[in-house]
PDB file of C-alpha atoms in Angstrom:
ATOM      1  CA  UNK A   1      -3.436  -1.958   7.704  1.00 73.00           C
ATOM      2  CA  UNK A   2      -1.370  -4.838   7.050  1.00 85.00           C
ATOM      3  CA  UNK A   3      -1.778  -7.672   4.677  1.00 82.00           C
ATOM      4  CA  UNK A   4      -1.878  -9.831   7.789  1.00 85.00           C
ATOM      5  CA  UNK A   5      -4.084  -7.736   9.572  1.00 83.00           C
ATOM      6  CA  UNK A   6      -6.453  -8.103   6.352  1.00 83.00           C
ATOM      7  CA  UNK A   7      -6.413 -11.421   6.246  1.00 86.00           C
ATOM      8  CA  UNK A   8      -7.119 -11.952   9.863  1.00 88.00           C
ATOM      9  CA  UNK A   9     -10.120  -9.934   9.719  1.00 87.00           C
ATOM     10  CA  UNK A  10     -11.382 -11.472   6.070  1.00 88.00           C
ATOM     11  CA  UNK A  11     -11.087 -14.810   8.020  1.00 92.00           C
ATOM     12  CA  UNK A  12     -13.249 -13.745  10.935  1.00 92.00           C
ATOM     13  CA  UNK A  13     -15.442 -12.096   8.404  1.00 93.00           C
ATOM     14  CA  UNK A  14     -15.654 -15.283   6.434  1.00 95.00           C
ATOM     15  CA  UNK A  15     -16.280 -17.953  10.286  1.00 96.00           C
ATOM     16  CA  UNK A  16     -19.259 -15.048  10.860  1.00 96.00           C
ATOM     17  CA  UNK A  17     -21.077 -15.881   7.353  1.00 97.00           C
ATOM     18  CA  UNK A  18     -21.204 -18.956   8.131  1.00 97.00           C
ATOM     19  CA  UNK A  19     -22.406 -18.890  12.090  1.00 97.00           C
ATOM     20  CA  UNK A  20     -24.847 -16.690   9.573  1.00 97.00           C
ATOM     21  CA  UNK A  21     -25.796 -19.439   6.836  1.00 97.00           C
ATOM     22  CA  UNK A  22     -25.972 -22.293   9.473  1.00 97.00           C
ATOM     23  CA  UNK A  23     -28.746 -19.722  11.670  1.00 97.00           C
ATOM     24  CA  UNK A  24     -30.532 -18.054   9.128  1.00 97.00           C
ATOM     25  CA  UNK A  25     -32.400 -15.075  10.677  1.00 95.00           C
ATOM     26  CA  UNK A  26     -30.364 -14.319  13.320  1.00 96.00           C
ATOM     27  CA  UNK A  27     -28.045 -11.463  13.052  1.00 96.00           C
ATOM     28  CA  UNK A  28     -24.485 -11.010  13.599  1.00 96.00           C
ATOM     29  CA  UNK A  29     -21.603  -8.012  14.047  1.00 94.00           C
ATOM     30  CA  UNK A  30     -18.995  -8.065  11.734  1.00 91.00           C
ATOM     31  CA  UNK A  31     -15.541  -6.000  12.236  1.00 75.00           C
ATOM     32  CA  UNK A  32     -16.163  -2.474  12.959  1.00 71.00           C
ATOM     33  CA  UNK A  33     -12.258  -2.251  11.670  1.00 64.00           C
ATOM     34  CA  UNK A  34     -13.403  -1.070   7.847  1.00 63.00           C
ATOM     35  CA  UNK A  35     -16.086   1.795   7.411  1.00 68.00           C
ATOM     36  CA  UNK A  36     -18.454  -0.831   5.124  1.00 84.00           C
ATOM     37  CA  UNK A  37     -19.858  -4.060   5.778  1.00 88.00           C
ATOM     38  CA  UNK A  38     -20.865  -4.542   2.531  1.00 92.00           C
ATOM     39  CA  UNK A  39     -17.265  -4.418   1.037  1.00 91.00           C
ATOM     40  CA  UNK A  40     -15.801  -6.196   3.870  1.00 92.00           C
ATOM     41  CA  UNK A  41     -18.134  -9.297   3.127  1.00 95.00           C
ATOM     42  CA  UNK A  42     -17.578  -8.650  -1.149  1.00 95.00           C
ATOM     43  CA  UNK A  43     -13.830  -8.686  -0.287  1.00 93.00           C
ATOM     44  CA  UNK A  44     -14.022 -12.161   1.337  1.00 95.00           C
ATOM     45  CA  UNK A  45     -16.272 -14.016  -0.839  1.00 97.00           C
ATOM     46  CA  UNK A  46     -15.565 -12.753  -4.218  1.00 97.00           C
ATOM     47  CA  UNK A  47     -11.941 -13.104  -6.322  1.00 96.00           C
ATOM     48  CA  UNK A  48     -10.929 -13.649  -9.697  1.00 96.00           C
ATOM     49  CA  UNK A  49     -12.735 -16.497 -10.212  1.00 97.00           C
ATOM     50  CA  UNK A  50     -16.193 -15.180  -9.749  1.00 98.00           C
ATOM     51  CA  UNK A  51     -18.390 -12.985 -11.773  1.00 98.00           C
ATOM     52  CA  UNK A  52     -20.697 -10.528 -10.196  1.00 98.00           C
ATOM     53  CA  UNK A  53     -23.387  -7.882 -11.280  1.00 98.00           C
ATOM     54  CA  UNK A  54     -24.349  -4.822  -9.577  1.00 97.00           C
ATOM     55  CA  UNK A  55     -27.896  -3.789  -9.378  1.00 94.00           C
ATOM     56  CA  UNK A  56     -29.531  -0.264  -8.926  1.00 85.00           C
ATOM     57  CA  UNK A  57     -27.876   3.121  -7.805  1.00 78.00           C
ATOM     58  CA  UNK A  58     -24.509   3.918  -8.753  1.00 88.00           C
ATOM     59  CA  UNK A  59     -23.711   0.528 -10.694  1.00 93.00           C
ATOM     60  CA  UNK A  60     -20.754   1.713 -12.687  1.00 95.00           C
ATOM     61  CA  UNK A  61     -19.335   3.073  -9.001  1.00 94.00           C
ATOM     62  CA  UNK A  62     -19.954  -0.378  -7.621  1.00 95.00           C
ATOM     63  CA  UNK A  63     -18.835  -2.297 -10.194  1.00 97.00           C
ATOM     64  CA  UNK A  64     -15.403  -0.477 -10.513  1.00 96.00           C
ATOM     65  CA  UNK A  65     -15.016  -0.325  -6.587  1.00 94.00           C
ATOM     66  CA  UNK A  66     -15.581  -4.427  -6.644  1.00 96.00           C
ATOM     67  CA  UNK A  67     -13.202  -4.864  -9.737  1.00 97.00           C
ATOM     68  CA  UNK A  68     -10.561  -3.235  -8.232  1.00 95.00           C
ATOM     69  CA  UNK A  69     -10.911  -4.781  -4.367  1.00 92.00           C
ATOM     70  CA  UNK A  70     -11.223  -8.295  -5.795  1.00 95.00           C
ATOM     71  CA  UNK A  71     -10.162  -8.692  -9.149  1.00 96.00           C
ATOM     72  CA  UNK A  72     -13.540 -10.425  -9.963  1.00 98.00           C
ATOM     73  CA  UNK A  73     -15.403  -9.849 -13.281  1.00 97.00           C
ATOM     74  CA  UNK A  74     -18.878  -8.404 -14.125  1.00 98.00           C
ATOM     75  CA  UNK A  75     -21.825 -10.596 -16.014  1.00 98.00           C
ATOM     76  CA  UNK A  76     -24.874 -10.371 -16.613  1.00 97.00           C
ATOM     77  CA  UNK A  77     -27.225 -11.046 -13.981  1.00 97.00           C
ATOM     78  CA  UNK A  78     -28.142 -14.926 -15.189  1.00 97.00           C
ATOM     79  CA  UNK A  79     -24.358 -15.690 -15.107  1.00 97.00           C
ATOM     80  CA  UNK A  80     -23.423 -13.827 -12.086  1.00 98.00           C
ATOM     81  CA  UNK A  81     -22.325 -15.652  -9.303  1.00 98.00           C
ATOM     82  CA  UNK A  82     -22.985 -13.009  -6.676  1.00 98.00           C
ATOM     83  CA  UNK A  83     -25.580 -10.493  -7.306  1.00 98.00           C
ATOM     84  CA  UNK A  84     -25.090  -6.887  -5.107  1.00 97.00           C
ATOM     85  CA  UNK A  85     -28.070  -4.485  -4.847  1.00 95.00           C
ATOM     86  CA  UNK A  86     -26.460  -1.817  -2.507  1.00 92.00           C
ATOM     87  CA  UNK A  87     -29.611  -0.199  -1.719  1.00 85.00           C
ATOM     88  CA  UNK A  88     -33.917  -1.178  -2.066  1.00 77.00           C
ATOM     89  CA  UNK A  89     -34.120  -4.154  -4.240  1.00 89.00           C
ATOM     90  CA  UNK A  90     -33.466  -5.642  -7.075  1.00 93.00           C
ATOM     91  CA  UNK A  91     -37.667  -4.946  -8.686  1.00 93.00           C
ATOM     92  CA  UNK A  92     -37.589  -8.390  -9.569  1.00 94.00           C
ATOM     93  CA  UNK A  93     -34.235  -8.510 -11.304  1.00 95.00           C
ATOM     94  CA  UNK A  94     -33.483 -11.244  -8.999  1.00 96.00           C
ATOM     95  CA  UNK A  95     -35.695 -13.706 -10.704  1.00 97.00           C
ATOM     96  CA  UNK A  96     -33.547 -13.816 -13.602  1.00 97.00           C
ATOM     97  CA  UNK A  97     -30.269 -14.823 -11.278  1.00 98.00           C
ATOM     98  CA  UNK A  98     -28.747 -18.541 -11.345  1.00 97.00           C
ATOM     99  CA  UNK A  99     -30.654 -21.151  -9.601  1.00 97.00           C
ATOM    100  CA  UNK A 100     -28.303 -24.091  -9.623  1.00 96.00           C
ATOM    101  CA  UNK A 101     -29.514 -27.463 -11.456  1.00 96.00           C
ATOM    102  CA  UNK A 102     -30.209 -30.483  -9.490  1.00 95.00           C
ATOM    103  CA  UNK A 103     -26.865 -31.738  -9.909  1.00 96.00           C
ATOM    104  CA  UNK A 104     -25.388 -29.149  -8.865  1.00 96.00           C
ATOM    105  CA  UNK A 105     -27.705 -26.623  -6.247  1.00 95.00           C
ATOM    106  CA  UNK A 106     -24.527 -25.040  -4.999  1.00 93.00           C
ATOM    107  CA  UNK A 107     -24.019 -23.195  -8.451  1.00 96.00           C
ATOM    108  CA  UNK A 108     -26.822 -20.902  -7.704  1.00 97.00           C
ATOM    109  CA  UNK A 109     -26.406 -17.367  -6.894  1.00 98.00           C
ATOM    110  CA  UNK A 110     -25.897 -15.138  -3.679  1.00 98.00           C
ATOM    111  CA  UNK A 111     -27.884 -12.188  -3.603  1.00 98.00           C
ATOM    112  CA  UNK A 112     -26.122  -9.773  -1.469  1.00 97.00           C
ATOM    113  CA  UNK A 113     -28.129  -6.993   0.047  1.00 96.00           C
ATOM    114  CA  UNK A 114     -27.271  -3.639   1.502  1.00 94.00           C
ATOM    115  CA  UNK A 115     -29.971  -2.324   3.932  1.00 92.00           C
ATOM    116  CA  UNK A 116     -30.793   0.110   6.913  1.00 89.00           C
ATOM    117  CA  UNK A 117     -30.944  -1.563   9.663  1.00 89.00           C
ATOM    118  CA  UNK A 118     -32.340  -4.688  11.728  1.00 88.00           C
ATOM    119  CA  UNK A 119     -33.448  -2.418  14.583  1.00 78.00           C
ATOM    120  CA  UNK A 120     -37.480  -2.696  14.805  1.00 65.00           C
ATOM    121  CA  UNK A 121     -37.039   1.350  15.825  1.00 59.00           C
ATOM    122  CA  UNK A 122     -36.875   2.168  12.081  1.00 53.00           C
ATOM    123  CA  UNK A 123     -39.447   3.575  10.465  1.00 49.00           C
ATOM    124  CA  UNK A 124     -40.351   1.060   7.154  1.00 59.00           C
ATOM    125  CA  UNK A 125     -38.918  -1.943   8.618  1.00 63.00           C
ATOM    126  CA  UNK A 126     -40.312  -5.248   7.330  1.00 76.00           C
ATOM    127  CA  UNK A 127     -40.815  -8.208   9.237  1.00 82.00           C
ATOM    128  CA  UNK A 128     -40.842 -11.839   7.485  1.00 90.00           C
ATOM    129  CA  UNK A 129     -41.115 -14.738   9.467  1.00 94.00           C
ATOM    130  CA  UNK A 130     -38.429 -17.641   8.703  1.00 96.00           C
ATOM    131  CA  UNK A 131     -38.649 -20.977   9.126  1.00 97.00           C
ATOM    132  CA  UNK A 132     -36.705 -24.360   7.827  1.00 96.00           C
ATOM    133  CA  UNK A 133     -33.120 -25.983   8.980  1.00 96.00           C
ATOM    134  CA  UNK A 134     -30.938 -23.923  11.307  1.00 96.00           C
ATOM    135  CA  UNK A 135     -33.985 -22.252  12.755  1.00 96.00           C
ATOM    136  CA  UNK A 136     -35.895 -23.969  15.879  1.00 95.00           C
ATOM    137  CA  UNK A 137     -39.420 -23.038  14.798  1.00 95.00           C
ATOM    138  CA  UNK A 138     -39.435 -19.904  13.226  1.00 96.00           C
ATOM    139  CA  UNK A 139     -38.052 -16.471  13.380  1.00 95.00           C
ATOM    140  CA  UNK A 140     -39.275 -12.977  12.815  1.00 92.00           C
ATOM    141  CA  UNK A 141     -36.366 -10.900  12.162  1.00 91.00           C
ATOM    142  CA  UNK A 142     -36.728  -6.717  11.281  1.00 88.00           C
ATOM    143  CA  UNK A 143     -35.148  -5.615   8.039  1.00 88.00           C
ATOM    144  CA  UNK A 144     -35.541  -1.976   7.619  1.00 86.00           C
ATOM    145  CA  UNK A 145     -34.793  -0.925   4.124  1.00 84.00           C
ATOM    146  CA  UNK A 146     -35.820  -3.074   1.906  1.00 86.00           C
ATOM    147  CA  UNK A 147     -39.318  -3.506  -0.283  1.00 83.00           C
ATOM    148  CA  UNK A 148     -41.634  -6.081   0.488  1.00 87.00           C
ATOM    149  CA  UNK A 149     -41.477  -7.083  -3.033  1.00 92.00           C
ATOM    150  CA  UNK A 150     -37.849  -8.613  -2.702  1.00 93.00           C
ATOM    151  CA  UNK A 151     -39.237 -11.044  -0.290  1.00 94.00           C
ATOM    152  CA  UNK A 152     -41.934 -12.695  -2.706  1.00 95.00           C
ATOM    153  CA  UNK A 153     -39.009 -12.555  -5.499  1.00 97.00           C
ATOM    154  CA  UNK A 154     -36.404 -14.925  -2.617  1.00 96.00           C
ATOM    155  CA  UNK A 155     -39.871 -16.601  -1.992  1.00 96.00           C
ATOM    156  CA  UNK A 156     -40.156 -17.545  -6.154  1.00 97.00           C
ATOM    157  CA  UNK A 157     -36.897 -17.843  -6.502  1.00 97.00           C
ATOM    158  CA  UNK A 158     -36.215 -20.723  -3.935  1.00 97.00           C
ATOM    159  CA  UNK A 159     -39.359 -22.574  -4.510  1.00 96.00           C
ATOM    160  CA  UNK A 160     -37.903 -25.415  -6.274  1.00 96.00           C
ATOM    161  CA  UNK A 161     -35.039 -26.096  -3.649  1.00 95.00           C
ATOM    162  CA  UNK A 162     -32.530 -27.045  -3.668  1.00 96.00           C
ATOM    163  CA  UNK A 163     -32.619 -24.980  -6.435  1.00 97.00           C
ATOM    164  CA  UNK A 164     -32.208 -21.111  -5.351  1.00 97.00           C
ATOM    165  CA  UNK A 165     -30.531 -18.368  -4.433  1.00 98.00           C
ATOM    166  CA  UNK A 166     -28.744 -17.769  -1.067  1.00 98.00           C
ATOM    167  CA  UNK A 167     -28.849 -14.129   0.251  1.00 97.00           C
ATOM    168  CA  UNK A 168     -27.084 -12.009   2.609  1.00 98.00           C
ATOM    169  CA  UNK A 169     -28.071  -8.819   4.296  1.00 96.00           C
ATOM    170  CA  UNK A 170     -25.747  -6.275   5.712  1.00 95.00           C
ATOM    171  CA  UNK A 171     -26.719  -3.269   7.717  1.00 93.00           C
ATOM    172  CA  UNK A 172     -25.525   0.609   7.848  1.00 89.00           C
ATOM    173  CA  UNK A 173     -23.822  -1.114  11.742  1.00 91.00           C
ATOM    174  CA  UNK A 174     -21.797  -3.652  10.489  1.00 93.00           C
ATOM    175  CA  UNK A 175     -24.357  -6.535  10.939  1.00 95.00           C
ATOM    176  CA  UNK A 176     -25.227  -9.288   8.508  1.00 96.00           C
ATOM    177  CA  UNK A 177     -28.264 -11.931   8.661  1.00 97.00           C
ATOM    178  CA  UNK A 178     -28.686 -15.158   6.240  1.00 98.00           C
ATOM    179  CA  UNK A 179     -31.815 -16.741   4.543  1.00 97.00           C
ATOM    180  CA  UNK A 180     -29.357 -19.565   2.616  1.00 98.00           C
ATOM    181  CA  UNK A 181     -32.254 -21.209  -0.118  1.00 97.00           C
ATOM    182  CA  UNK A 182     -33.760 -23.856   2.262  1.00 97.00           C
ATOM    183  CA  UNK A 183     -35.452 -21.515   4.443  1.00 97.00           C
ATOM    184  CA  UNK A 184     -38.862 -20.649   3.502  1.00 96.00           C
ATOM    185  CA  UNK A 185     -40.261 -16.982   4.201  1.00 95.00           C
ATOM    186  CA  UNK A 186     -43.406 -16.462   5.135  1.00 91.00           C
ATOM    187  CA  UNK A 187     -45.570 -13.567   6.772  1.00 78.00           C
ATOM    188  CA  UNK A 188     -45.064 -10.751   3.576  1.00 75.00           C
TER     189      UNK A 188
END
């Protein structure tokens, strides 16, 4: 693949986040031209000028994998500016990430998540309802692969908004879906 080819899809990649962001819940395909959606989305937000940590199975794999694509450092978790947890959850790890401060609520950290699937046909799959800006009453999206758990930790985390976390979840298919820190989640 070409450099220009890259870029072209790192672009689209980058317009489908934030269709993502601005519709939190709803869930969208990425390109099915590179085998991971979870790389493909680390790739286009993270560079040299971000730090990152890598929870759970296979961190040191991760972390090297990342390095190398992007250039970016690692950190620990409360100075991480994107937090990756490529499979389950983070067991409340995610409590400690950055929040932002009121003069600045952009400075918190994105929690991205790797995850099964959104298809309601998966065995395990949670459902959380969403509601808040972007959303026209609520939404009850599927999210198979994750513990409930991670949802009260978002839930903590972003109760002081706009202080919070945004997070991202990618699935085995290429899709992502958004809950940016002013949505609230309810029904866990």
């Amino acid at each position: 693949m070409t450099v220009k080819e890259e870029n072209l899809i790192t672009q689209k990649t980058f317009r489908t986040l934030l269709q993502a962001m601005s519709h939190p819940g709803r869930v969208y395909s990425l390109s099915q031209e590179l085998e991971n959606g979870l790389i493909l989305v680390i790739q286009t937000l993270l560079d040299h000028e971000v730090a990152f940590n890598v929870f759970g199975h296979q961190r040191e794999v991760w972390e090297y994998r990342i390095i190398r694509a992007t250039g970016s450092r690692t950190a620990n978790i409360e100075d991480a500016d994107f937090v990756i947890i490529p499979s389950g959850g983070s067991n409340g790890a995610i409590l400690h990430a950055k929040r932002g401060s009121l003069e600045y609520p952009d400075t918190g950290a994105t929690v991205i998540y790797s995850i099964n699937s959104f298809s309601s046909r998966d065995n395990g799959d949670l459902r959380v309802t969403l509601k808040g800006p972007g959303i026209n009453g609520e939404i009850t999206p599927f999210i198979g692969g994750i513990k409930k758990d991670e949802f009260h930790y978002l839930k903590e985390v972003n109760s002081e908004y706009p202080l919070g976390v945004d997070s991202i979840f990618i699935d085995a298919e290429n899709r992502i879906m958004c809950i940016p820190r002013s949505t609230k989640i309810e029904g866990i």
